[in-house]
Amino acid sequence: MQRSVTSPTAPTEKTYSELQLAYSHFNDHLFEGQLPHCLITLQREKRTVGYFSAARFATLDGRTTDEIALNPSYFAVVPIIETLQTLVHEMAHLWQEHFGKPGRGRYHNEEWASKMESIGLMPSSTGQPGGMRTGDRMADYAIQNGLFLQACDALLTQHFQLSWYDRFPSEEHVRLGAQSMATQIDARHGTTVPIATNVALANAVHPGGSVRSASLATADGERPSMVNKSNRIKYTCSGCAKFSVWGKPEIELICGKCKSEFVPV
């Protein structure tokens, strides 16, 4: 018998219903239910775990809605709390778009940083203590016993989960997962990476593996090249993002301006 496309086990329906549940939960617990609806998408933007885009989508009658995008390449190799941090980080941008004054372009200003702290997330350019609170490229980490972790406790003890994971994260994604501050949070659900706690998932996920690309094509129908024949790769500062260099794989570099690590791009 053919399975109905509206079956609750359909991957698209399952994935987006889980993300919508998380959005609604954090809206209620951290933003007093003030945030309007938005369209959550999955996007593999390079070197981006997520982003917010104001009024990005429109309906046939001219109504608009904001977009929050999450990068699924990280889901299997970072703690689920880290993924939820990304969602709430972008929700803070959505809050500022509707109730505050956003900074220019990608700049994370003081108003945004203060809102993040008030809901239990500490802005940090490095994702670690000591990073800059404002700037163009910002990460964050959970404040111990803050509102965000309390909201996570309420969500994760309701057996919330993400059901579908990208099988081919890069080695860089794995390293970022291992360095996540979420792994240092004690006695809470969601602080270990999914592939470390689920054998079946670990067997299915292949970090750095090859993705079958027979269906990939550009707008004019040409297959894009997937081969990097160079023995050098590009590194960009993870803090100020103002400097880039080329070098051999696995070298370790520190930015002389902001003291952040250079990461592969």
PDB file of N, CA and C in Angstrom, residues 3-94:
ATOM      1  N   ARG A   3       2.226   4.771   0.852  1.00  0.00           N
ATOM      2  CA  ARG A   3       2.133   5.618   2.046  1.00  0.00           C
ATOM      3  C   ARG A   3       1.635   7.004   1.682  1.00  0.00           C
ATOM      4  N   SER A   4       0.736   7.535   2.466  1.00  0.00           N
ATOM      5  CA  SER A   4       0.205   8.875   2.217  1.00  0.00           C
ATOM      6  C   SER A   4       1.272   9.924   2.413  1.00  0.00           C
ATOM      7  N   VAL A   5       1.273  10.961   1.559  1.00  0.00           N
ATOM      8  CA  VAL A   5       2.263  12.035   1.689  1.00  0.00           C
ATOM      9  C   VAL A   5       2.015  12.875   2.928  1.00  0.00           C
ATOM     10  N   THR A   6       0.843  12.725   3.546  1.00  0.00           N
ATOM     11  CA  THR A   6       0.549  13.489   4.758  1.00  0.00           C
ATOM     12  C   THR A   6       0.832  12.676   6.017  1.00  0.00           C
ATOM     13  N   SER A   7       1.459  11.505   5.861  1.00  0.00           N
ATOM     14  CA  SER A   7       1.780  10.675   7.006  1.00  0.00           C
ATOM     15  C   SER A   7       2.682  11.434   7.969  1.00  0.00           C
ATOM     16  N   PRO A   8       2.446  11.317   9.286  1.00  0.00           N
ATOM     17  CA  PRO A   8       3.298  12.025  10.251  1.00  0.00           C
ATOM     18  C   PRO A   8       4.741  11.544  10.236  1.00  0.00           C
ATOM     19  N   THR A   9       5.014  10.398   9.576  1.00  0.00           N
ATOM     20  CA  THR A   9       6.383   9.917   9.493  1.00  0.00           C
ATOM     21  C   THR A   9       7.115  10.464   8.264  1.00  0.00           C
ATOM     22  N   ALA A  10       6.448  11.257   7.427  1.00  0.00           N
ATOM     23  CA  ALA A  10       7.115  11.861   6.274  1.00  0.00           C
ATOM     24  C   ALA A  10       8.255  12.746   6.774  1.00  0.00           C
ATOM     25  N   PRO A  11       9.475  12.579   6.231  1.00  0.00           N
ATOM     26  CA  PRO A  11      10.632  13.324   6.746  1.00  0.00           C
ATOM     27  C   PRO A  11      10.455  14.833   6.756  1.00  0.00           C
ATOM     28  N   THR A  12       9.869  15.388   5.701  1.00  0.00           N
ATOM     29  CA  THR A  12       9.687  16.846   5.663  1.00  0.00           C
ATOM     30  C   THR A  12       8.758  17.308   6.768  1.00  0.00           C
ATOM     31  N   GLU A  13       7.622  16.650   6.888  1.00  0.00           N
ATOM     32  CA  GLU A  13       6.656  17.031   7.920  1.00  0.00           C
ATOM     33  C   GLU A  13       7.244  16.854   9.310  1.00  0.00           C
ATOM     34  N   LYS A  14       7.948  15.747   9.521  1.00  0.00           N
ATOM     35  CA  LYS A  14       8.534  15.464  10.829  1.00  0.00           C
ATOM     36  C   LYS A  14       9.561  16.525  11.205  1.00  0.00           C
ATOM     37  N   THR A  15      10.457  16.822  10.285  1.00  0.00           N
ATOM     38  CA  THR A  15      11.539  17.773  10.567  1.00  0.00           C
ATOM     39  C   THR A  15      11.009  19.156  10.887  1.00  0.00           C
ATOM     40  N   TYR A  16      10.128  19.651  10.051  1.00  0.00           N
ATOM     41  CA  TYR A  16       9.653  21.022  10.243  1.00  0.00           C
ATOM     42  C   TYR A  16       8.667  21.148  11.401  1.00  0.00           C
ATOM     43  N   SER A  17       7.949  20.078  11.713  1.00  0.00           N
ATOM     44  CA  SER A  17       7.074  20.134  12.890  1.00  0.00           C
ATOM     45  C   SER A  17       7.916  20.200  14.165  1.00  0.00           C
ATOM     46  N   GLU A  18       9.055  19.507  14.170  1.00  0.00           N
ATOM     47  CA  GLU A  18       9.946  19.563  15.338  1.00  0.00           C
ATOM     48  C   GLU A  18      10.545  20.953  15.500  1.00  0.00           C
ATOM     49  N   LEU A  19      10.984  21.548  14.398  1.00  0.00           N
ATOM     50  CA  LEU A  19      11.561  22.888  14.473  1.00  0.00           C
ATOM     51  C   LEU A  19      10.514  23.923  14.874  1.00  0.00           C
ATOM     52  N   GLN A  20       9.294  23.768  14.359  1.00  0.00           N
ATOM     53  CA  GLN A  20       8.219  24.691  14.737  1.00  0.00           C
ATOM     54  C   GLN A  20       7.875  24.544  16.219  1.00  0.00           C
ATOM     55  N   LEU A  21       7.884  23.312  16.719  1.00  0.00           N
ATOM     56  CA  LEU A  21       7.623  23.085  18.138  1.00  0.00           C
ATOM     57  C   LEU A  21       8.664  23.793  18.992  1.00  0.00           C
ATOM     58  N   ALA A  22       9.927  23.685  18.600  1.00  0.00           N
ATOM     59  CA  ALA A  22      10.992  24.348  19.354  1.00  0.00           C
ATOM     60  C   ALA A  22      10.830  25.865  19.301  1.00  0.00           C
ATOM     61  N   TYR A  23      10.510  26.399  18.124  1.00  0.00           N
ATOM     62  CA  TYR A  23      10.315  27.850  17.979  1.00  0.00           C
ATOM     63  C   TYR A  23       9.190  28.332  18.901  1.00  0.00           C
ATOM     64  N   SER A  24       8.069  27.647  18.870  1.00  0.00           N
ATOM     65  CA  SER A  24       6.932  28.051  19.698  1.00  0.00           C
ATOM     66  C   SER A  24       7.262  27.949  21.188  1.00  0.00           C
ATOM     67  N   HIS A  25       8.000  26.905  21.550  1.00  0.00           N
ATOM     68  CA  HIS A  25       8.374  26.709  22.953  1.00  0.00           C
ATOM     69  C   HIS A  25       9.247  27.869  23.446  1.00  0.00           C
ATOM     70  N   PHE A  26      10.277  28.212  22.691  1.00  0.00           N
ATOM     71  CA  PHE A  26      11.167  29.286  23.127  1.00  0.00           C
ATOM     72  C   PHE A  26      10.487  30.649  23.019  1.00  0.00           C
ATOM     73  N   ASN A  27       9.603  30.807  22.073  1.00  0.00           N
ATOM     74  CA  ASN A  27       8.836  32.054  21.996  1.00  0.00           C
ATOM     75  C   ASN A  27       8.047  32.258  23.289  1.00  0.00           C
ATOM     76  N   ASP A  28       7.403  31.207  23.759  1.00  0.00           N
ATOM     77  CA  ASP A  28       6.605  31.299  24.987  1.00  0.00           C
ATOM     78  C   ASP A  28       7.477  31.497  26.225  1.00  0.00           C
ATOM     79  N   HIS A  29       8.598  30.765  26.309  1.00  0.00           N
ATOM     80  CA  HIS A  29       9.411  30.754  27.526  1.00  0.00           C
ATOM     81  C   HIS A  29      10.431  31.891  27.616  1.00  0.00           C
ATOM     82  N   LEU A  30      10.874  32.403  26.463  1.00  0.00           N
ATOM     83  CA  LEU A  30      11.938  33.409  26.487  1.00  0.00           C
ATOM     84  C   LEU A  30      11.502  34.770  25.956  1.00  0.00           C
ATOM     85  N   PHE A  31      10.449  34.810  25.131  1.00  0.00           N
ATOM     86  CA  PHE A  31      10.047  36.070  24.502  1.00  0.00           C
ATOM     87  C   PHE A  31       8.605  36.441  24.832  1.00  0.00           C
ATOM     88  N   GLU A  32       8.037  35.811  25.859  1.00  0.00           N
ATOM     89  CA  GLU A  32       6.680  36.109  26.333  1.00  0.00           C
ATOM     90  C   GLU A  32       5.639  35.954  25.220  1.00  0.00           C
ATOM     91  N   GLY A  33       5.920  35.082  24.247  1.00  0.00           N
ATOM     92  CA  GLY A  33       4.979  34.846  23.156  1.00  0.00           C
ATOM     93  C   GLY A  33       4.822  36.009  22.205  1.00  0.00           C
ATOM     94  N   GLN A  34       5.749  36.962  22.231  1.00  0.00           N
ATOM     95  CA  GLN A  34       5.621  38.183  21.428  1.00  0.00           C
ATOM     96  C   GLN A  34       5.978  37.991  19.967  1.00  0.00           C
ATOM     97  N   LEU A  35       6.824  37.023  19.658  1.00  0.00           N
ATOM     98  CA  LEU A  35       7.361  36.929  18.310  1.00  0.00           C
ATOM     99  C   LEU A  35       6.292  36.468  17.316  1.00  0.00           C
ATOM    100  N   PRO A  36       6.254  37.094  16.146  1.00  0.00           N
ATOM    101  CA  PRO A  36       5.323  36.632  15.109  1.00  0.00           C
ATOM    102  C   PRO A  36       5.826  35.326  14.499  1.00  0.00           C
ATOM    103  N   HIS A  37       4.957  34.684  13.737  1.00  0.00           N
ATOM    104  CA  HIS A  37       5.382  33.491  13.016  1.00  0.00           C
ATOM    105  C   HIS A  37       6.470  33.850  12.015  1.00  0.00           C
ATOM    106  N   CYS A  38       7.271  32.860  11.647  1.00  0.00           N
ATOM    107  CA  CYS A  38       8.271  33.044  10.605  1.00  0.00           C
ATOM    108  C   CYS A  38       8.351  31.752   9.798  1.00  0.00           C
ATOM    109  N   LEU A  39       9.172  31.751   8.761  1.00  0.00           N
ATOM    110  CA  LEU A  39       9.393  30.546   7.964  1.00  0.00           C
ATOM    111  C   LEU A  39      10.781  30.009   8.301  1.00  0.00           C
ATOM    112  N   ILE A  40      10.844  28.823   8.878  1.00  0.00           N
ATOM    113  CA  ILE A  40      12.112  28.183   9.214  1.00  0.00           C
ATOM    114  C   ILE A  40      12.556  27.348   8.021  1.00  0.00           C
ATOM    115  N   THR A  41      13.802  27.533   7.601  1.00  0.00           N
ATOM    116  CA  THR A  41      14.335  26.779   6.470  1.00  0.00           C
ATOM    117  C   THR A  41      15.635  26.088   6.870  1.00  0.00           C
ATOM    118  N   LEU A  42      16.032  25.107   6.080  1.00  0.00           N
ATOM    119  CA  LEU A  42      17.320  24.438   6.242  1.00  0.00           C
ATOM    120  C   LEU A  42      18.209  24.855   5.086  1.00  0.00           C
ATOM    121  N   GLN A  43      19.353  25.453   5.404  1.00  0.00           N
ATOM    122  CA  GLN A  43      20.263  25.965   4.381  1.00  0.00           C
ATOM    123  C   GLN A  43      21.692  25.586   4.737  1.00  0.00           C
ATOM    124  N   ARG A  44      22.435  25.067   3.767  1.00  0.00           N
ATOM    125  CA  ARG A  44      23.838  24.728   4.004  1.00  0.00           C
ATOM    126  C   ARG A  44      24.735  25.889   3.580  1.00  0.00           C
ATOM    127  N   GLU A  45      24.573  27.027   4.217  1.00  0.00           N
ATOM    128  CA  GLU A  45      25.438  28.163   3.953  1.00  0.00           C
ATOM    129  C   GLU A  45      26.823  27.875   4.526  1.00  0.00           C
ATOM    130  N   LYS A  46      27.838  28.064   3.704  1.00  0.00           N
ATOM    131  CA  LYS A  46      29.196  27.738   4.132  1.00  0.00           C
ATOM    132  C   LYS A  46      29.626  28.614   5.299  1.00  0.00           C
ATOM    133  N   ARG A  47      30.203  27.986   6.323  1.00  0.00           N
ATOM    134  CA  ARG A  47      30.708  28.672   7.510  1.00  0.00           C
ATOM    135  C   ARG A  47      29.614  29.401   8.269  1.00  0.00           C
ATOM    136  N   THR A  48      28.358  28.985   8.134  1.00  0.00           N
ATOM    137  CA  THR A  48      27.246  29.623   8.822  1.00  0.00           C
ATOM    138  C   THR A  48      26.378  28.556   9.467  1.00  0.00           C
ATOM    139  N   VAL A  49      26.159  28.666  10.772  1.00  0.00           N
ATOM    140  CA  VAL A  49      25.297  27.693  11.452  1.00  0.00           C
ATOM    141  C   VAL A  49      23.831  28.091  11.344  1.00  0.00           C
ATOM    142  N   GLY A  50      23.574  29.374  11.071  1.00  0.00           N
ATOM    143  CA  GLY A  50      22.202  29.847  10.913  1.00  0.00           C
ATOM    144  C   GLY A  50      22.206  31.322  10.571  1.00  0.00           C
ATOM    145  N   TYR A  51      21.052  31.800  10.112  1.00  0.00           N
ATOM    146  CA  TYR A  51      20.938  33.240   9.861  1.00  0.00           C
ATOM    147  C   TYR A  51      19.476  33.669   9.931  1.00  0.00           C
ATOM    148  N   PHE A  52      19.282  34.987  10.080  1.00  0.00           N
ATOM    149  CA  PHE A  52      17.953  35.592  10.078  1.00  0.00           C
ATOM    150  C   PHE A  52      17.858  36.535   8.895  1.00  0.00           C
ATOM    151  N   SER A  53      16.731  36.501   8.187  1.00  0.00           N
ATOM    152  CA  SER A  53      16.499  37.408   7.066  1.00  0.00           C
ATOM    153  C   SER A  53      15.090  37.989   7.199  1.00  0.00           C
ATOM    154  N   ALA A  54      15.012  39.293   7.388  1.00  0.00           N
ATOM    155  CA  ALA A  54      13.725  39.953   7.647  1.00  0.00           C
ATOM    156  C   ALA A  54      12.868  40.002   6.389  1.00  0.00           C
ATOM    157  N   ALA A  55      11.576  39.691   6.539  1.00  0.00           N
ATOM    158  CA  ALA A  55      10.588  39.789   5.459  1.00  0.00           C
ATOM    159  C   ALA A  55      11.087  39.134   4.171  1.00  0.00           C
ATOM    160  N   ARG A  56      11.684  37.971   4.283  1.00  0.00           N
ATOM    161  CA  ARG A  56      12.327  37.319   3.131  1.00  0.00           C
ATOM    162  C   ARG A  56      11.310  36.653   2.197  1.00  0.00           C
ATOM    163  N   PHE A  57      10.170  36.196   2.734  1.00  0.00           N
ATOM    164  CA  PHE A  57       9.181  35.495   1.920  1.00  0.00           C
ATOM    165  C   PHE A  57       7.891  36.301   1.834  1.00  0.00           C
ATOM    166  N   ALA A  58       7.177  36.104   0.718  1.00  0.00           N
ATOM    167  CA  ALA A  58       5.912  36.802   0.503  1.00  0.00           C
ATOM    168  C   ALA A  58       4.863  35.833  -0.028  1.00  0.00           C
ATOM    169  N   THR A  59       3.592  36.143   0.242  1.00  0.00           N
ATOM    170  CA  THR A  59       2.479  35.341  -0.257  1.00  0.00           C
ATOM    171  C   THR A  59       1.911  35.978  -1.529  1.00  0.00           C
ATOM    172  N   LEU A  60       0.987  35.284  -2.159  1.00  0.00           N
ATOM    173  CA  LEU A  60       0.372  35.796  -3.384  1.00  0.00           C
ATOM    174  C   LEU A  60      -0.410  37.081  -3.153  1.00  0.00           C
ATOM    175  N   ASP A  61      -0.871  37.289  -1.910  1.00  0.00           N
ATOM    176  CA  ASP A  61      -1.610  38.520  -1.638  1.00  0.00           C
ATOM    177  C   ASP A  61      -0.730  39.612  -1.039  1.00  0.00           C
ATOM    178  N   GLY A  62       0.598  39.396  -1.042  1.00  0.00           N
ATOM    179  CA  GLY A  62       1.527  40.451  -0.650  1.00  0.00           C
ATOM    180  C   GLY A  62       1.967  40.455   0.793  1.00  0.00           C
ATOM    181  N   ARG A  63       1.462  39.543   1.611  1.00  0.00           N
ATOM    182  CA  ARG A  63       1.929  39.476   3.001  1.00  0.00           C
ATOM    183  C   ARG A  63       3.353  38.921   3.036  1.00  0.00           C
ATOM    184  N   THR A  64       4.133  39.341   4.033  1.00  0.00           N
ATOM    185  CA  THR A  64       5.515  38.885   4.142  1.00  0.00           C
ATOM    186  C   THR A  64       5.757  38.204   5.482  1.00  0.00           C
ATOM    187  N   THR A  65       6.811  37.410   5.527  1.00  0.00           N
ATOM    188  CA  THR A  65       7.232  36.798   6.781  1.00  0.00           C
ATOM    189  C   THR A  65       8.750  36.686   6.793  1.00  0.00           C
ATOM    190  N   ASP A  66       9.322  36.663   7.992  1.00  0.00           N
ATOM    191  CA  ASP A  66      10.773  36.561   8.154  1.00  0.00           C
ATOM    192  C   ASP A  66      11.230  35.115   7.956  1.00  0.00           C
ATOM    193  N   GLU A  67      12.519  34.970   7.731  1.00  0.00           N
ATOM    194  CA  GLU A  67      13.128  33.642   7.606  1.00  0.00           C
ATOM    195  C   GLU A  67      14.153  33.433   8.702  1.00  0.00           C
ATOM    196  N   ILE A  68      14.117  32.262   9.329  1.00  0.00           N
ATOM    197  CA  ILE A  68      15.211  31.785  10.173  1.00  0.00           C
ATOM    198  C   ILE A  68      15.741  30.516   9.514  1.00  0.00           C
ATOM    199  N   ALA A  69      17.003  30.524   9.153  1.00  0.00           N
ATOM    200  CA  ALA A  69      17.624  29.381   8.498  1.00  0.00           C
ATOM    201  C   ALA A  69      18.586  28.690   9.453  1.00  0.00           C
ATOM    202  N   LEU A  70      18.578  27.373   9.427  1.00  0.00           N
ATOM    203  CA  LEU A  70      19.499  26.559  10.224  1.00  0.00           C
ATOM    204  C   LEU A  70      20.285  25.663   9.276  1.00  0.00           C
ATOM    205  N   ASN A  71      21.554  25.449   9.595  1.00  0.00           N
ATOM    206  CA  ASN A  71      22.407  24.602   8.771  1.00  0.00           C
ATOM    207  C   ASN A  71      22.375  23.174   9.298  1.00  0.00           C
ATOM    208  N   PRO A  72      21.743  22.227   8.584  1.00  0.00           N
ATOM    209  CA  PRO A  72      21.619  20.857   9.090  1.00  0.00           C
ATOM    210  C   PRO A  72      22.927  20.085   9.103  1.00  0.00           C
ATOM    211  N   SER A  73      23.975  20.618   8.454  1.00  0.00           N
ATOM    212  CA  SER A  73      25.262  19.930   8.446  1.00  0.00           C
ATOM    213  C   SER A  73      25.839  19.770   9.849  1.00  0.00           C
ATOM    214  N   TYR A  74      25.373  20.614  10.790  1.00  0.00           N
ATOM    215  CA  TYR A  74      25.890  20.565  12.158  1.00  0.00           C
ATOM    216  C   TYR A  74      25.076  19.657  13.074  1.00  0.00           C
ATOM    217  N   PHE A  75      23.866  19.292  12.682  1.00  0.00           N
ATOM    218  CA  PHE A  75      22.932  18.664  13.619  1.00  0.00           C
ATOM    219  C   PHE A  75      23.482  17.405  14.283  1.00  0.00           C
ATOM    220  N   ALA A  76      24.152  16.536  13.524  1.00  0.00           N
ATOM    221  CA  ALA A  76      24.595  15.248  14.068  1.00  0.00           C
ATOM    222  C   ALA A  76      25.839  15.351  14.919  1.00  0.00           C
ATOM    223  N   VAL A  77      26.602  16.438  14.761  1.00  0.00           N
ATOM    224  CA  VAL A  77      27.925  16.495  15.392  1.00  0.00           C
ATOM    225  C   VAL A  77      28.066  17.610  16.415  1.00  0.00           C
ATOM    226  N   VAL A  78      26.987  18.325  16.717  1.00  0.00           N
ATOM    227  CA  VAL A  78      26.996  19.276  17.830  1.00  0.00           C
ATOM    228  C   VAL A  78      25.883  18.874  18.794  1.00  0.00           C
ATOM    229  N   PRO A  79      26.017  19.161  20.086  1.00  0.00           N
ATOM    230  CA  PRO A  79      24.937  18.852  21.030  1.00  0.00           C
ATOM    231  C   PRO A  79      23.641  19.519  20.604  1.00  0.00           C
ATOM    232  N   ILE A  80      22.520  18.877  20.887  1.00  0.00           N
ATOM    233  CA  ILE A  80      21.238  19.454  20.487  1.00  0.00           C
ATOM    234  C   ILE A  80      21.020  20.814  21.144  1.00  0.00           C
ATOM    235  N   ILE A  81      21.593  21.005  22.339  1.00  0.00           N
ATOM    236  CA  ILE A  81      21.492  22.323  22.972  1.00  0.00           C
ATOM    237  C   ILE A  81      22.168  23.375  22.099  1.00  0.00           C
ATOM    238  N   GLU A  82      23.265  23.013  21.444  1.00  0.00           N
ATOM    239  CA  GLU A  82      23.951  23.947  20.547  1.00  0.00           C
ATOM    240  C   GLU A  82      23.056  24.309  19.363  1.00  0.00           C
ATOM    241  N   THR A  83      22.378  23.330  18.800  1.00  0.00           N
ATOM    242  CA  THR A  83      21.450  23.603  17.693  1.00  0.00           C
ATOM    243  C   THR A  83      20.317  24.516  18.157  1.00  0.00           C
ATOM    244  N   LEU A  84      19.799  24.265  19.357  1.00  0.00           N
ATOM    245  CA  LEU A  84      18.728  25.111  19.895  1.00  0.00           C
ATOM    246  C   LEU A  84      19.240  26.519  20.196  1.00  0.00           C
ATOM    247  N   GLN A  85      20.505  26.634  20.588  1.00  0.00           N
ATOM    248  CA  GLN A  85      21.102  27.956  20.778  1.00  0.00           C
ATOM    249  C   GLN A  85      21.070  28.741  19.477  1.00  0.00           C
ATOM    250  N   THR A  86      21.402  28.078  18.378  1.00  0.00           N
ATOM    251  CA  THR A  86      21.390  28.748  17.079  1.00  0.00           C
ATOM    252  C   THR A  86      19.994  29.256  16.757  1.00  0.00           C
ATOM    253  N   LEU A  87      18.997  28.425  16.989  1.00  0.00           N
ATOM    254  CA  LEU A  87      17.609  28.847  16.751  1.00  0.00           C
ATOM    255  C   LEU A  87      17.273  30.082  17.578  1.00  0.00           C
ATOM    256  N   VAL A  88      17.583  30.061  18.874  1.00  0.00           N
ATOM    257  CA  VAL A  88      17.239  31.183  19.752  1.00  0.00           C
ATOM    258  C   VAL A  88      18.063  32.422  19.410  1.00  0.00           C
ATOM    259  N   HIS A  89      19.323  32.239  19.025  1.00  0.00           N
ATOM    260  CA  HIS A  89      20.169  33.339  18.552  1.00  0.00           C
ATOM    261  C   HIS A  89      19.461  34.092  17.421  1.00  0.00           C
ATOM    262  N   GLU A  90      18.933  33.340  16.455  1.00  0.00           N
ATOM    263  CA  GLU A  90      18.240  33.980  15.334  1.00  0.00           C
ATOM    264  C   GLU A  90      16.888  34.542  15.758  1.00  0.00           C
ATOM    265  N   MET A  91      16.255  33.918  16.737  1.00  0.00           N
ATOM    266  CA  MET A  91      14.997  34.466  17.263  1.00  0.00           C
ATOM    267  C   MET A  91      15.244  35.816  17.918  1.00  0.00           C
ATOM    268  N   ALA A  92      16.410  35.995  18.510  1.00  0.00           N
ATOM    269  CA  ALA A  92      16.752  37.294  19.099  1.00  0.00           C
ATOM    270  C   ALA A  92      16.870  38.358  18.015  1.00  0.00           C
ATOM    271  N   HIS A  93      17.395  37.973  16.851  1.00  0.00           N
ATOM    272  CA  HIS A  93      17.414  38.912  15.720  1.00  0.00           C
ATOM    273  C   HIS A  93      16.000  39.247  15.271  1.00  0.00           C
ATOM    274  N   LEU A  94      15.140  38.253  15.229  1.00  0.00           N
ATOM    275  CA  LEU A  94      13.744  38.486  14.842  1.00  0.00           C
ATOM    276  C   LEU A  94      13.070  39.421  15.843  1.00  0.00           C
TER     277      LEU A  94
END
